[in-house]
Coordinates of C-alpha atoms and ligand atoms in Angstrom, one line a residue:
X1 CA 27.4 111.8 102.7
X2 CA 26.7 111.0 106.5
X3 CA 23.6 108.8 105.2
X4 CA 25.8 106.3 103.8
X5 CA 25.8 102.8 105.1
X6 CA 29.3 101.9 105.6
X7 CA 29.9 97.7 106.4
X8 CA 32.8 95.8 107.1
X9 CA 32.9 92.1 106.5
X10 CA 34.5 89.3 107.5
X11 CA 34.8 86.0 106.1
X12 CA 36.9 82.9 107.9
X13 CA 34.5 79.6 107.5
X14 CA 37.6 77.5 105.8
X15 CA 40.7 78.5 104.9
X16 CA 40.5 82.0 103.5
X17 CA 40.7 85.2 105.8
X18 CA 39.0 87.8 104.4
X19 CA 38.2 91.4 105.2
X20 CA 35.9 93.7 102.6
X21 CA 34.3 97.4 102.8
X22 CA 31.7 97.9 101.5
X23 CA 29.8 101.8 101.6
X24 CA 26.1 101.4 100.2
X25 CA 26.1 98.2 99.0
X26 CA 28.9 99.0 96.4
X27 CA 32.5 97.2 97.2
X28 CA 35.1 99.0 97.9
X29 CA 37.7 96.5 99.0
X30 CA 37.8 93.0 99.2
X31 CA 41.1 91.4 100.6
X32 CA 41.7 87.6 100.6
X33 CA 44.6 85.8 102.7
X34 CA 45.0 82.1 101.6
X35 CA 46.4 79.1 103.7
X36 CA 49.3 77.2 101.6
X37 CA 50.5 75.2 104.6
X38 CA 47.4 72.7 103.7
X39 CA 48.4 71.7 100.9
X40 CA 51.2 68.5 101.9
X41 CA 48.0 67.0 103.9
X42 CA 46.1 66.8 100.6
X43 CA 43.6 69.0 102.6
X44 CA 42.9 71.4 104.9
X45 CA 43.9 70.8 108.5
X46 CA 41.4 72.5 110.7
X47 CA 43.6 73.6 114.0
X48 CA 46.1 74.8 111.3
X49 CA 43.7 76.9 109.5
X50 CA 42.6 78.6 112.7
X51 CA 46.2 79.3 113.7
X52 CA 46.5 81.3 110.1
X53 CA 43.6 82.6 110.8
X54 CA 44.7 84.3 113.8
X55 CA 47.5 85.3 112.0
X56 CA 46.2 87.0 109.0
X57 CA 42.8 88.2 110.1
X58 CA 44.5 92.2 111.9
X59 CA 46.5 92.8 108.8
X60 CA 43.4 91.3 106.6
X61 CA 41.2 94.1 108.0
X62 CA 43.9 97.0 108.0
X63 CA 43.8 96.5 104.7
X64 CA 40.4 96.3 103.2
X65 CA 39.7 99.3 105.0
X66 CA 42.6 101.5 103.9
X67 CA 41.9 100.5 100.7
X68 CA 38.5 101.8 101.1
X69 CA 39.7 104.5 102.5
X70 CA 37.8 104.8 106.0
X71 CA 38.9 103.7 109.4
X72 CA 37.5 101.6 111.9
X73 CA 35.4 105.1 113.5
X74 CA 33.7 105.1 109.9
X75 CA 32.2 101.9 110.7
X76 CA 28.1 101.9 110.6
X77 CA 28.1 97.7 110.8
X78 CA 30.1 94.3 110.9
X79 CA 28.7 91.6 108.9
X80 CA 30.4 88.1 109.8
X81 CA 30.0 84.2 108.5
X82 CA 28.3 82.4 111.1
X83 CA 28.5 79.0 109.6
X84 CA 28.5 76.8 108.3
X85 CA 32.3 75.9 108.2
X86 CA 35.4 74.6 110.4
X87 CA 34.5 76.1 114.4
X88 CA 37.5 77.0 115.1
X89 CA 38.0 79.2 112.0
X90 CA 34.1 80.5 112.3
X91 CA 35.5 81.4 116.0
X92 CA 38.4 83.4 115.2
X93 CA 36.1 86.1 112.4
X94 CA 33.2 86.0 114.8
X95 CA 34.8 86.9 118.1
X96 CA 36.7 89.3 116.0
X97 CA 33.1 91.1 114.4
X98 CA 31.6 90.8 117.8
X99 CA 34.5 92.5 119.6
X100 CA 34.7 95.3 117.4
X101 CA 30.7 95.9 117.6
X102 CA 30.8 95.6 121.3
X103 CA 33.7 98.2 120.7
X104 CA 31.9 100.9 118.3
X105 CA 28.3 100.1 119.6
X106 CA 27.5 98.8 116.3
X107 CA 25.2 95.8 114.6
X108 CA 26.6 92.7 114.0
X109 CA 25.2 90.7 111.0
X110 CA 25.3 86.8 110.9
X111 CA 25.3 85.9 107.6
X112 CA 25.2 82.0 106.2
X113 CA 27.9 81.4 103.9
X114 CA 26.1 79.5 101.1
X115 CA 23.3 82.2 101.2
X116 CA 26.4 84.5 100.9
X117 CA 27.4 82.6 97.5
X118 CA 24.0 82.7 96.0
X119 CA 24.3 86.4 96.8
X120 CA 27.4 87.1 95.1
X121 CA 25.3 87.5 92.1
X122 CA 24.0 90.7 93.4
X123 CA 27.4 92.6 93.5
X124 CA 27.4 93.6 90.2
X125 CA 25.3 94.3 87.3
X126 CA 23.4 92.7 85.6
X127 CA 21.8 91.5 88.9
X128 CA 19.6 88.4 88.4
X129 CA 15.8 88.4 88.0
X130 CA 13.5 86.5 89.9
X131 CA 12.6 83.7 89.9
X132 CA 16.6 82.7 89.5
X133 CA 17.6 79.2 90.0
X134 CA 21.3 78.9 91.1
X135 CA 23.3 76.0 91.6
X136 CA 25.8 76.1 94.0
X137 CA 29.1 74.2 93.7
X138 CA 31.6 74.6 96.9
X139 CA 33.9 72.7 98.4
X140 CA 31.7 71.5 101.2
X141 CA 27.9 72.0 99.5
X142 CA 26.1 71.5 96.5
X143 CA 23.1 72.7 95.6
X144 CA 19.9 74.0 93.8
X145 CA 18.7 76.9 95.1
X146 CA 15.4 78.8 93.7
X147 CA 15.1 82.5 94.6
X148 CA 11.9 84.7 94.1
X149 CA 13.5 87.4 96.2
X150 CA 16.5 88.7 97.6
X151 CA 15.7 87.5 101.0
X152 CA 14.2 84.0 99.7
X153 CA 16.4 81.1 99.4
X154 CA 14.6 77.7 98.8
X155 CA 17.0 74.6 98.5
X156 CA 15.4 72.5 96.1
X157 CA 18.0 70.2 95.6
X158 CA 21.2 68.9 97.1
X159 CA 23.8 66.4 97.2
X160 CA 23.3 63.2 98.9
X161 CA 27.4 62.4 99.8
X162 CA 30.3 64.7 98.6
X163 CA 30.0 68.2 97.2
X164 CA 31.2 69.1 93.7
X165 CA 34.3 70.8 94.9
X166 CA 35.2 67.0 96.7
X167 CA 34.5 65.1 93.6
X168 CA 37.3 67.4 92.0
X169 CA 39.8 67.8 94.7
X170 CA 39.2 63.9 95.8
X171 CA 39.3 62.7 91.9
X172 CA 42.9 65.5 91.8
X173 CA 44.5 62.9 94.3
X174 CA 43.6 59.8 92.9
X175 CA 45.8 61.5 90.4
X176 CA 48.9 62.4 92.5
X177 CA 47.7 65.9 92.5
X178 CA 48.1 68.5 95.6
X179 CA 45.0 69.8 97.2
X180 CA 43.2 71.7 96.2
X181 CA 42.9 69.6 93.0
X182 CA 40.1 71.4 91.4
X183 CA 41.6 74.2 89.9
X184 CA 44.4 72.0 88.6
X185 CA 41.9 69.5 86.8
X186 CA 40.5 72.2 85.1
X187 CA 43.9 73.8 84.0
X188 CA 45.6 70.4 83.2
X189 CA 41.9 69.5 81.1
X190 CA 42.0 72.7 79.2
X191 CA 45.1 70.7 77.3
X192 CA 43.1 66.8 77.4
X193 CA 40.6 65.2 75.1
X194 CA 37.0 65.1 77.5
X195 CA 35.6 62.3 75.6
X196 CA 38.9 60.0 75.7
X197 CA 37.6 58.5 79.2
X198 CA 34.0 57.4 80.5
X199 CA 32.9 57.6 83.9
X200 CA 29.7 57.1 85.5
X201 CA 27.0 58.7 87.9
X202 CA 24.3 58.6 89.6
X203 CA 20.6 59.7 88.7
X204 CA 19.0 61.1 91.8
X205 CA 15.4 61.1 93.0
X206 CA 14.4 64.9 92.3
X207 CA 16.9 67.4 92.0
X208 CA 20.1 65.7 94.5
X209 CA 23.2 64.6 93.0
X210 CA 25.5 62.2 94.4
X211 CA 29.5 62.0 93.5
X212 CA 30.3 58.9 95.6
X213 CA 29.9 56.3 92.8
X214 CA 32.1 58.5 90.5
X215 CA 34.9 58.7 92.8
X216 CA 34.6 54.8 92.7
X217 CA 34.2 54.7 89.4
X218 CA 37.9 56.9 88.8
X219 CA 39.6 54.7 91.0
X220 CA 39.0 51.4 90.1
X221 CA 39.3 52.6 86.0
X222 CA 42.9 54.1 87.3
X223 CA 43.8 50.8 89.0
X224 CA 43.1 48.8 86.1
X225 CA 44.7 50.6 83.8
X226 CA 47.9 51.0 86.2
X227 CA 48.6 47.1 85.9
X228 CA 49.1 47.4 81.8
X229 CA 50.7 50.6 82.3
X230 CA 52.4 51.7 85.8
X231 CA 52.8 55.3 84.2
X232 CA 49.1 55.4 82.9
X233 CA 48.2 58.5 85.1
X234 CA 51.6 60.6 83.8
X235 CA 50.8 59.6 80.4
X236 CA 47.4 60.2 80.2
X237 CA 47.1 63.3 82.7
X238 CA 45.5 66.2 80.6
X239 CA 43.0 63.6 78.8
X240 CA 42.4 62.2 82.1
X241 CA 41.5 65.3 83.5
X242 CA 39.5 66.7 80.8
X243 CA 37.7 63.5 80.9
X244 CA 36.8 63.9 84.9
X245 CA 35.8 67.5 84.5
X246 CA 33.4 67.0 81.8
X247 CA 31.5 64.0 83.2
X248 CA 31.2 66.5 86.7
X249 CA 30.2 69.2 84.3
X250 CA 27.6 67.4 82.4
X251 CA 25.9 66.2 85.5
X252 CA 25.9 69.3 87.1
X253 CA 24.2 70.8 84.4
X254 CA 21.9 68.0 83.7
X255 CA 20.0 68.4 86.8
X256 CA 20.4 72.4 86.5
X257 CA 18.5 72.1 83.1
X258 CA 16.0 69.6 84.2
X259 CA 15.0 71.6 87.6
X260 CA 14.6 75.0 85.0
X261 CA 12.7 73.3 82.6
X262 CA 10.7 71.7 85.2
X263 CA 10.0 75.0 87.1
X264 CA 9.7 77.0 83.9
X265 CA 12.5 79.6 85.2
X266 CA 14.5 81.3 82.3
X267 CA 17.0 83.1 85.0
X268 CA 20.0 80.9 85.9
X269 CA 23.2 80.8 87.4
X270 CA 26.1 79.5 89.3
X271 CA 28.4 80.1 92.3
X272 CA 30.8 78.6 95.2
X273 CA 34.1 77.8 94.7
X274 CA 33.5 75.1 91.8
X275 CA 31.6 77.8 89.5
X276 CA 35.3 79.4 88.9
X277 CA 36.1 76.0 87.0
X278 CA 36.0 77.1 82.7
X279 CA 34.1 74.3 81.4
X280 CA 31.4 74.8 84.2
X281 CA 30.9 78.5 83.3
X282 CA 31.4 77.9 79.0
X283 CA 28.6 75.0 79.9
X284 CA 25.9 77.4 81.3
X285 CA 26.3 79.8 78.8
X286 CA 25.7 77.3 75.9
X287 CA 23.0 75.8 78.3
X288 CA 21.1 79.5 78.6
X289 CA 22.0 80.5 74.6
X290 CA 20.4 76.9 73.3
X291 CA 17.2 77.6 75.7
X292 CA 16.8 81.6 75.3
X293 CA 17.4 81.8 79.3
X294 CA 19.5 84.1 80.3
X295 CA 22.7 82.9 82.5
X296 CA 24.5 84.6 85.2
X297 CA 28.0 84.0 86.2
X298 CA 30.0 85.9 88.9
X299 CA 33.0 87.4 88.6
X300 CA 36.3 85.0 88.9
X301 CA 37.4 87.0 92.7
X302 CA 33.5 86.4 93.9
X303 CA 33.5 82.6 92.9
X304 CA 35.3 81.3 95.6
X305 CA 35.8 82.4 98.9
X306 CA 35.5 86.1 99.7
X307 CA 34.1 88.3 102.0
X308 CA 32.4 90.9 99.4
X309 CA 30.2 88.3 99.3
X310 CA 29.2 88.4 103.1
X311 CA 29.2 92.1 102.5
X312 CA 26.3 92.4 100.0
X313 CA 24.2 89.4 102.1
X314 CA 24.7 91.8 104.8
X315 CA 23.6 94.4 103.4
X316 CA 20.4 93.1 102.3
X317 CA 20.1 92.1 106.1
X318 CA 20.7 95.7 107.4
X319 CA 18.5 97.1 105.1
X320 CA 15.5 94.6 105.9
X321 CA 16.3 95.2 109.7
X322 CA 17.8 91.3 110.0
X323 CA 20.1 92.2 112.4
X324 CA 22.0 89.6 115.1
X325 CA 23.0 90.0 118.5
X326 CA 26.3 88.8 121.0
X327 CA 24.8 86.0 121.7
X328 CA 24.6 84.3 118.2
X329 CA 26.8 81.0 118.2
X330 CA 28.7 80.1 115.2
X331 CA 27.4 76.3 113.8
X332 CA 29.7 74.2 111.1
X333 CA 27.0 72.6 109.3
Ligands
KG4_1 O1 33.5 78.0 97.8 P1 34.9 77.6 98.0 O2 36.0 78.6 97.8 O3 35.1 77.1 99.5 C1 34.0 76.4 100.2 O4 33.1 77.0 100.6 O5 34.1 75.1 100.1 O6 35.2 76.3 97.1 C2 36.4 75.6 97.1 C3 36.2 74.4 96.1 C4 37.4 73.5 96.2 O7 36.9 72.2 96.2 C5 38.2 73.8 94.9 O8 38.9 72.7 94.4 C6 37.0 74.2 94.0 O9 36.2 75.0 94.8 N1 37.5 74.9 92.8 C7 37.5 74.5 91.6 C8 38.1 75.5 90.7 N2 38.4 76.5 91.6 C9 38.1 76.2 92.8 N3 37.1 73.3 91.1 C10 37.2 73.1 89.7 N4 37.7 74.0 88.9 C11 38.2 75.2 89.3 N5 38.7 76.1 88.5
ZN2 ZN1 32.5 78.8 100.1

Protein backbone atom coordinates (compact mmCIF):
# COMPACT_ATOMS: atom_id res chain seq x y z
CA UNK A 1 0.00 0.00 0.00
CA UNK A 2 2.63 2.63 1.13
CA UNK A 3 4.52 1.78 -2.40
CA UNK A 4 1.92 3.31 -4.32
CA UNK A 5 2.66 6.34 -6.48
CA UNK A 6 0.01 8.73 -5.70
CA UNK A 7 -0.02 12.14 -8.40
CA UNK A 8 -2.04 15.01 -8.66
CA UNK A 9 -2.43 16.90 -11.87
CA UNK A 10 -3.18 19.98 -12.97
CA UNK A 11 -4.25 21.27 -16.20
CA UNK A 12 -5.00 25.21 -17.04
CA UNK A 13 -3.19 25.98 -20.66
CA UNK A 14 -6.63 27.44 -22.17
CA UNK A 15 -9.76 27.60 -20.79
CA UNK A 16 -10.44 24.42 -18.78
CA UNK A 17 -9.34 24.06 -15.01
CA UNK A 18 -8.69 20.82 -14.20
CA UNK A 19 -7.64 18.80 -11.22
CA UNK A 20 -7.11 14.67 -11.53
CA UNK A 21 -5.74 11.86 -9.03
CA UNK A 22 -4.21 9.57 -10.18
CA UNK A 23 -2.63 6.37 -7.64
CA UNK A 24 -0.32 4.12 -9.91
CA UNK A 25 -0.94 5.31 -13.09
CA UNK A 26 -4.77 4.28 -12.80
CA UNK A 27 -7.26 7.49 -12.66
CA UNK A 28 -9.11 8.06 -9.99
CA UNK A 29 -10.64 11.46 -10.55
CA UNK A 30 -10.60 13.72 -13.19
CA UNK A 31 -12.57 17.03 -12.58
CA UNK A 32 -13.05 19.62 -15.39
CA UNK A 33 -14.31 23.46 -14.83
CA UNK A 34 -15.21 25.11 -18.19
CA UNK A 35 -15.20 28.94 -19.00
CA UNK A 36 -18.72 29.99 -20.62
CA UNK A 37 -18.03 33.75 -20.24
CA UNK A 38 -15.96 33.26 -23.72
CA UNK A 39 -18.41 32.52 -25.67
CA UNK A 40 -20.12 36.33 -26.72
CA UNK A 41 -16.38 37.23 -27.94
CA UNK A 42 -16.58 34.30 -30.43
CA UNK A 43 -13.39 33.12 -28.51
CA UNK A 44 -11.56 32.90 -25.64
CA UNK A 45 -10.41 36.11 -23.97
CA UNK A 46 -7.14 35.39 -22.36
CA UNK A 47 -7.11 37.86 -19.01
CA UNK A 48 -10.71 36.50 -18.64
CA UNK A 49 -9.71 32.92 -18.70
CA UNK A 50 -7.02 33.55 -16.10
CA UNK A 51 -9.47 35.29 -13.82
CA UNK A 52 -11.72 31.85 -13.99
CA UNK A 53 -8.93 30.21 -13.57
CA UNK A 54 -8.21 31.62 -10.30
CA UNK A 55 -11.47 31.13 -9.50
CA UNK A 56 -12.12 27.59 -10.10
CA UNK A 57 -8.67 26.10 -9.74
CA UNK A 58 -9.09 25.49 -5.14
CA UNK A 59 -12.52 24.01 -5.46
CA UNK A 60 -11.12 22.09 -8.93
CA UNK A 61 -8.50 20.33 -6.69
CA UNK A 62 -10.78 19.81 -3.44
CA UNK A 63 -12.58 17.84 -5.60
CA UNK A 64 -10.56 15.51 -7.62
CA UNK A 65 -8.94 14.54 -4.56
CA UNK A 66 -12.04 13.74 -2.41
CA UNK A 67 -13.19 11.94 -5.14
CA UNK A 68 -10.15 9.95 -5.02
CA UNK A 69 -10.39 9.72 -1.68
CA UNK A 70 -6.87 10.98 -0.33
CA UNK A 71 -5.87 14.43 0.89
CA UNK A 72 -3.31 16.71 0.02
CA UNK A 73 -0.75 14.70 2.89
CA UNK A 74 -1.29 11.54 0.52
CA UNK A 75 0.46 13.37 -2.15
CA UNK A 76 3.79 11.47 -3.54
CA UNK A 77 3.89 14.18 -6.82
CA UNK A 78 2.30 17.20 -8.74
CA UNK A 79 2.38 16.88 -12.39
CA UNK A 80 1.49 20.43 -14.15
CA UNK A 81 1.11 21.83 -18.01
CA UNK A 82 3.98 23.83 -18.70
CA UNK A 83 2.99 24.98 -22.15
CA UNK A 84 2.27 25.50 -24.52
CA UNK A 85 -0.92 27.59 -23.98
CA UNK A 86 -2.31 31.26 -22.84
CA UNK A 87 0.66 32.57 -19.96
CA UNK A 88 -1.43 33.80 -17.91
CA UNK A 89 -3.56 30.65 -17.53
CA UNK A 90 -0.18 28.37 -17.66
CA UNK A 91 0.69 30.90 -14.59
CA UNK A 92 -2.16 30.32 -12.44
CA UNK A 93 -1.81 25.90 -12.48
CA UNK A 94 1.97 26.27 -12.33
CA UNK A 95 2.40 28.51 -9.38
CA UNK A 96 -0.28 26.57 -7.94
CA UNK A 97 1.72 22.78 -8.48
CA UNK A 98 4.90 24.61 -7.53
CA UNK A 99 3.49 25.96 -4.31
CA UNK A 100 2.05 22.90 -3.11
CA UNK A 101 5.49 20.92 -3.85
CA UNK A 102 7.50 23.53 -2.19
CA UNK A 103 4.72 22.94 0.58
CA UNK A 104 4.84 18.89 0.83
CA UNK A 105 8.61 18.61 -0.32
CA UNK A 106 7.47 16.86 -3.31
CA UNK A 107 8.45 16.62 -7.31
CA UNK A 108 6.91 18.74 -9.62
CA UNK A 109 6.43 17.31 -13.20
CA UNK A 110 6.32 19.73 -16.34
CA UNK A 111 4.48 18.04 -18.67
CA UNK A 112 3.84 19.47 -22.49
CA UNK A 113 0.35 19.55 -23.28
CA UNK A 114 0.27 18.00 -26.82
CA UNK A 115 2.63 15.24 -25.52
CA UNK A 116 -0.15 15.02 -22.86
CA UNK A 117 -2.87 14.35 -25.77
CA UNK A 118 -0.88 11.80 -27.60
CA UNK A 119 -0.63 10.22 -24.11
CA UNK A 120 -4.17 10.04 -23.42
CA UNK A 121 -4.07 6.90 -25.36
CA UNK A 122 -2.31 5.22 -22.52
CA UNK A 123 -5.09 5.63 -19.88
CA UNK A 124 -6.91 2.84 -20.72
CA UNK A 125 -6.75 -0.48 -22.38
CA UNK A 126 -6.16 -1.38 -25.19
CA UNK A 127 -2.96 0.78 -24.97
CA UNK A 128 -1.36 1.40 -28.38
CA UNK A 129 1.49 -0.57 -29.89
CA UNK A 130 4.50 0.87 -31.15
CA UNK A 131 5.21 2.16 -33.76
CA UNK A 132 1.76 4.29 -33.35
CA UNK A 133 1.15 7.22 -35.59
CA UNK A 134 -1.31 9.69 -34.01
CA UNK A 135 -2.68 12.68 -35.36
CA UNK A 136 -3.43 15.26 -33.22
CA UNK A 137 -6.30 17.76 -33.74
CA UNK A 138 -6.61 20.63 -31.01
CA UNK A 139 -7.70 23.78 -30.96
CA UNK A 140 -4.26 25.42 -31.20
CA UNK A 141 -2.09 22.33 -32.97
CA UNK A 142 -2.25 19.92 -35.47
CA UNK A 143 -0.30 17.24 -35.99
CA UNK A 144 1.43 13.87 -37.02
CA UNK A 145 3.14 12.38 -34.40
CA UNK A 146 5.10 8.87 -34.74
CA UNK A 147 5.78 7.09 -31.38
CA UNK A 148 8.18 3.98 -31.09
CA UNK A 149 7.97 4.47 -27.31
CA UNK A 150 6.30 5.84 -24.54
CA UNK A 151 8.81 8.55 -24.00
CA UNK A 152 9.40 9.14 -27.92
CA UNK A 153 7.36 11.68 -29.72
CA UNK A 154 8.60 12.54 -33.30
CA UNK A 155 6.40 15.33 -35.02
CA UNK A 156 6.41 14.31 -38.50
CA UNK A 157 4.02 16.51 -39.69
CA UNK A 158 2.16 19.73 -38.90
CA UNK A 159 0.07 22.42 -39.96
CA UNK A 160 1.45 25.31 -41.79
CA UNK A 161 -1.44 28.22 -40.64
CA UNK A 162 -4.54 27.26 -38.48
CA UNK A 163 -5.10 24.16 -36.44
CA UNK A 164 -8.10 21.75 -37.11
CA UNK A 165 -10.00 22.93 -34.14
CA UNK A 166 -9.70 26.78 -35.96
CA UNK A 167 -10.81 25.58 -39.19
CA UNK A 168 -14.05 24.33 -37.29
CA UNK A 169 -14.66 27.05 -34.73
CA UNK A 170 -13.56 29.85 -37.51
CA UNK A 171 -15.75 28.06 -40.36
CA UNK A 172 -18.81 27.88 -37.04
CA UNK A 173 -18.72 31.82 -37.27
CA UNK A 174 -18.75 32.43 -40.75
CA UNK A 175 -22.01 30.67 -39.93
CA UNK A 176 -23.42 32.92 -37.13
CA UNK A 177 -22.37 30.22 -34.71
CA UNK A 178 -21.03 30.88 -30.96
CA UNK A 179 -17.62 29.70 -30.14
CA UNK A 180 -16.63 27.17 -29.75
CA UNK A 181 -18.17 26.15 -33.18
CA UNK A 182 -16.72 22.73 -33.51
CA UNK A 183 -18.84 20.73 -31.48
CA UNK A 184 -21.85 22.42 -32.97
CA UNK A 185 -20.75 21.68 -36.78
CA UNK A 186 -20.56 18.32 -35.98
CA UNK A 187 -24.05 18.08 -34.05
CA UNK A 188 -25.87 20.42 -36.57
CA UNK A 189 -23.94 17.90 -39.64
CA UNK A 190 -25.07 14.83 -38.03
CA UNK A 191 -28.68 16.17 -39.54
CA UNK A 192 -26.95 17.64 -43.26
CA UNK A 193 -26.15 16.00 -46.52
CA UNK A 194 -21.79 16.11 -46.56
CA UNK A 195 -21.72 15.88 -50.25
CA UNK A 196 -24.44 18.88 -50.91
CA UNK A 197 -21.40 21.53 -50.71
CA UNK A 198 -17.63 21.43 -52.16
CA UNK A 199 -14.82 23.11 -50.68
CA UNK A 200 -11.35 23.04 -51.35
CA UNK A 201 -7.71 22.39 -49.73
CA UNK A 202 -4.55 22.49 -49.84
CA UNK A 203 -1.97 19.54 -50.62
CA UNK A 204 1.14 20.06 -48.53
CA UNK A 205 4.76 19.17 -49.11
CA UNK A 206 5.19 15.99 -46.79
CA UNK A 207 2.93 15.43 -44.15
CA UNK A 208 1.65 19.47 -43.12
CA UNK A 209 -1.73 20.45 -43.73
CA UNK A 210 -2.93 23.92 -44.17
CA UNK A 211 -6.73 25.24 -43.46
CA UNK A 212 -6.19 28.77 -44.54
CA UNK A 213 -7.42 28.44 -48.13
CA UNK A 214 -10.54 26.53 -46.79
CA UNK A 215 -11.57 29.22 -44.58
CA UNK A 216 -11.32 31.36 -47.82
CA UNK A 217 -12.88 29.09 -49.69
CA UNK A 218 -16.24 28.98 -47.07
CA UNK A 219 -16.43 32.47 -47.04
CA UNK A 220 -16.50 33.65 -50.35
CA UNK A 221 -19.02 30.35 -51.37
CA UNK A 222 -21.29 31.87 -48.34
CA UNK A 223 -21.04 35.37 -49.80
CA UNK A 224 -22.09 34.45 -53.06
CA UNK A 225 -24.70 32.51 -52.28
CA UNK A 226 -26.03 35.20 -49.68
CA UNK A 227 -26.74 37.76 -52.65
CA UNK A 228 -29.49 35.04 -54.37
CA UNK A 229 -30.50 34.15 -50.99
CA UNK A 230 -29.95 36.55 -47.81
CA UNK A 231 -31.22 33.47 -45.61
CA UNK A 232 -28.88 30.92 -47.48
CA UNK A 233 -26.90 30.08 -44.18
CA UNK A 234 -30.47 29.45 -42.03
CA UNK A 235 -31.72 27.45 -44.82
CA UNK A 236 -29.02 25.45 -45.62
CA UNK A 237 -27.34 25.01 -41.99
CA UNK A 238 -27.14 21.24 -41.32
CA UNK A 239 -26.11 20.59 -45.09
CA UNK A 240 -23.74 23.32 -44.76
CA UNK A 241 -22.23 21.91 -41.91
CA UNK A 242 -22.05 18.42 -42.80
CA UNK A 243 -20.54 19.67 -45.87
CA UNK A 244 -17.56 21.56 -43.85
CA UNK A 245 -17.00 18.69 -41.53
CA UNK A 246 -16.46 16.21 -44.06
CA UNK A 247 -14.08 18.13 -46.43
CA UNK A 248 -11.92 18.73 -42.79
CA UNK A 249 -12.45 15.05 -42.13
CA UNK A 250 -11.37 13.78 -45.45
CA UNK A 251 -8.17 15.80 -45.35
CA UNK A 252 -7.32 14.95 -42.07
CA UNK A 253 -7.31 11.50 -42.81
CA UNK A 254 -5.89 11.73 -46.21
CA UNK A 255 -2.52 12.72 -44.90
CA UNK A 256 -3.08 10.25 -41.80
CA UNK A 257 -3.37 7.34 -44.36
CA UNK A 258 -0.65 8.55 -46.69
CA UNK A 259 2.06 9.05 -43.71
CA UNK A 260 0.96 5.15 -42.46
CA UNK A 261 1.15 3.76 -45.62
CA UNK A 262 4.33 5.54 -46.28
CA UNK A 263 5.86 4.46 -42.92
CA UNK A 264 4.34 0.97 -43.04
CA UNK A 265 2.81 1.52 -39.41
CA UNK A 266 -0.51 -0.52 -38.90
CA UNK A 267 -1.14 1.28 -35.25
CA UNK A 268 -3.07 4.51 -35.51
CA UNK A 269 -4.90 6.94 -33.77
CA UNK A 270 -6.30 10.27 -32.84
CA UNK A 271 -6.54 12.91 -30.03
CA UNK A 272 -6.90 16.77 -29.00
CA UNK A 273 -9.94 18.40 -28.68
CA UNK A 274 -11.04 17.81 -32.56
CA UNK A 275 -10.77 13.88 -32.23
CA UNK A 276 -14.17 14.16 -30.06
CA UNK A 277 -15.88 15.26 -33.42
CA UNK A 278 -18.14 11.77 -34.79
CA UNK A 279 -17.29 11.83 -38.29
CA UNK A 280 -13.50 12.13 -37.41
CA UNK A 281 -13.59 9.06 -35.10
CA UNK A 282 -16.38 6.81 -37.54
CA UNK A 283 -13.53 7.91 -40.30
CA UNK A 284 -10.52 6.21 -38.63
CA UNK A 285 -12.27 3.26 -37.84
CA UNK A 286 -13.35 2.62 -41.50
CA UNK A 287 -9.77 3.86 -42.41
CA UNK A 288 -8.07 1.05 -39.96
CA UNK A 289 -10.99 -1.80 -40.91
CA UNK A 290 -10.43 -1.15 -44.96
CA UNK A 291 -6.40 -1.49 -44.25
CA UNK A 292 -6.36 -4.32 -41.46
CA UNK A 293 -4.57 -1.54 -38.98
CA UNK A 294 -5.80 -1.36 -36.00
CA UNK A 295 -7.24 2.22 -34.77
CA UNK A 296 -7.21 3.74 -31.42
CA UNK A 297 -9.62 6.33 -30.27
CA UNK A 298 -9.73 7.79 -26.66
CA UNK A 299 -12.43 7.99 -24.62
CA UNK A 300 -15.03 11.20 -25.22
CA UNK A 301 -13.86 12.88 -21.35
CA UNK A 302 -9.97 12.38 -22.57
CA UNK A 303 -10.40 13.99 -26.03
CA UNK A 304 -10.46 17.44 -25.11
CA UNK A 305 -8.99 19.12 -22.38
CA UNK A 306 -8.34 17.23 -19.11
CA UNK A 307 -5.95 16.87 -16.71
CA UNK A 308 -5.94 12.76 -16.52
CA UNK A 309 -4.15 13.29 -19.45
CA UNK A 310 -1.19 15.30 -17.67
CA UNK A 311 -1.58 12.66 -15.10
CA UNK A 312 -0.55 9.56 -17.11
CA UNK A 313 2.38 11.84 -19.16
CA UNK A 314 3.39 12.38 -15.66
CA UNK A 315 3.56 9.37 -14.65
CA UNK A 316 5.59 8.07 -17.34
CA UNK A 317 8.00 10.97 -16.28
CA UNK A 318 8.21 9.95 -12.61
CA UNK A 319 8.70 6.55 -13.39
CA UNK A 320 11.68 7.35 -15.97
CA UNK A 321 13.16 9.79 -13.34
CA UNK A 322 12.01 13.01 -15.70
CA UNK A 323 11.48 15.09 -13.01
CA UNK A 324 11.47 19.28 -13.03
CA UNK A 325 12.49 21.75 -10.66
CA UNK A 326 11.09 25.57 -9.22
CA UNK A 327 12.69 27.07 -11.63
CA UNK A 328 10.93 25.70 -14.83
CA UNK A 329 9.15 28.67 -16.66
CA UNK A 330 5.93 28.05 -18.28
CA UNK A 331 6.20 28.87 -22.43
CA UNK A 332 2.83 29.45 -24.75
CA UNK A 333 4.14 28.08 -27.82
O1 LIG B 1 -7.76 20.02 -27.20
P1 LIG B 1 -8.76 21.10 -26.94
O2 LIG B 1 -9.82 20.86 -25.89
O3 LIG B 1 -8.06 22.44 -26.56
C1 LIG B 1 -6.84 22.83 -27.12
O4 LIG B 1 -5.79 22.34 -26.67
O5 LIG B 1 -6.94 23.62 -28.09
O6 LIG B 1 -9.45 21.40 -28.35
C2 LIG B 1 -10.45 22.36 -28.51
C3 LIG B 1 -10.91 22.33 -29.95
C4 LIG B 1 -11.84 23.49 -30.31
O7 LIG B 1 -11.41 24.06 -31.51
C5 LIG B 1 -13.19 22.80 -30.47
O8 LIG B 1 -14.06 23.43 -31.37
C6 LIG B 1 -12.77 21.44 -30.99
O9 LIG B 1 -11.63 21.12 -30.22
N1 LIG B 1 -13.82 20.42 -30.81
C7 LIG B 1 -14.50 19.87 -31.84
C8 LIG B 1 -15.44 18.97 -31.27
N2 LIG B 1 -15.28 19.01 -29.89
C9 LIG B 1 -14.28 19.90 -29.65
N3 LIG B 1 -14.40 20.04 -33.16
C10 LIG B 1 -15.22 19.33 -33.95
N4 LIG B 1 -16.16 18.46 -33.48
C11 LIG B 1 -16.29 18.25 -32.15
N5 LIG B 1 -17.21 17.39 -31.69
ZN1 LIG C 1 -5.57 20.69 -25.76
Amino acid sequence: MNNQVKLLAIESSCDDTSAAVLIDGQVKSNEVAGQLVHEKFGGVVPELASRAHQQHIVPVIDAALKIAGIGIEDLDAIAYTQGPGLMGSLLVGSSFAKGLALSRSIPLIPVHHMDAHVMAHFIDEPKPEFPFLCLVVSGGHTQLVRMDNVTSMDIIGKTRDDAAGEAFDKSAKLLGLPYPGGPLIDRYGKEGNPQRFQFSTSKMPEYDFSFSGLKTSILYFVQDEMKKDPDFIGNNLNDLCASIQETIVTYLIKNLKRAALDLGIKHIGIAGGVSANSRLRESVNELAKKQGWKAYIPDFQYCTDNAAMIGITGYYKYLAGQLGSIGDKPFAR
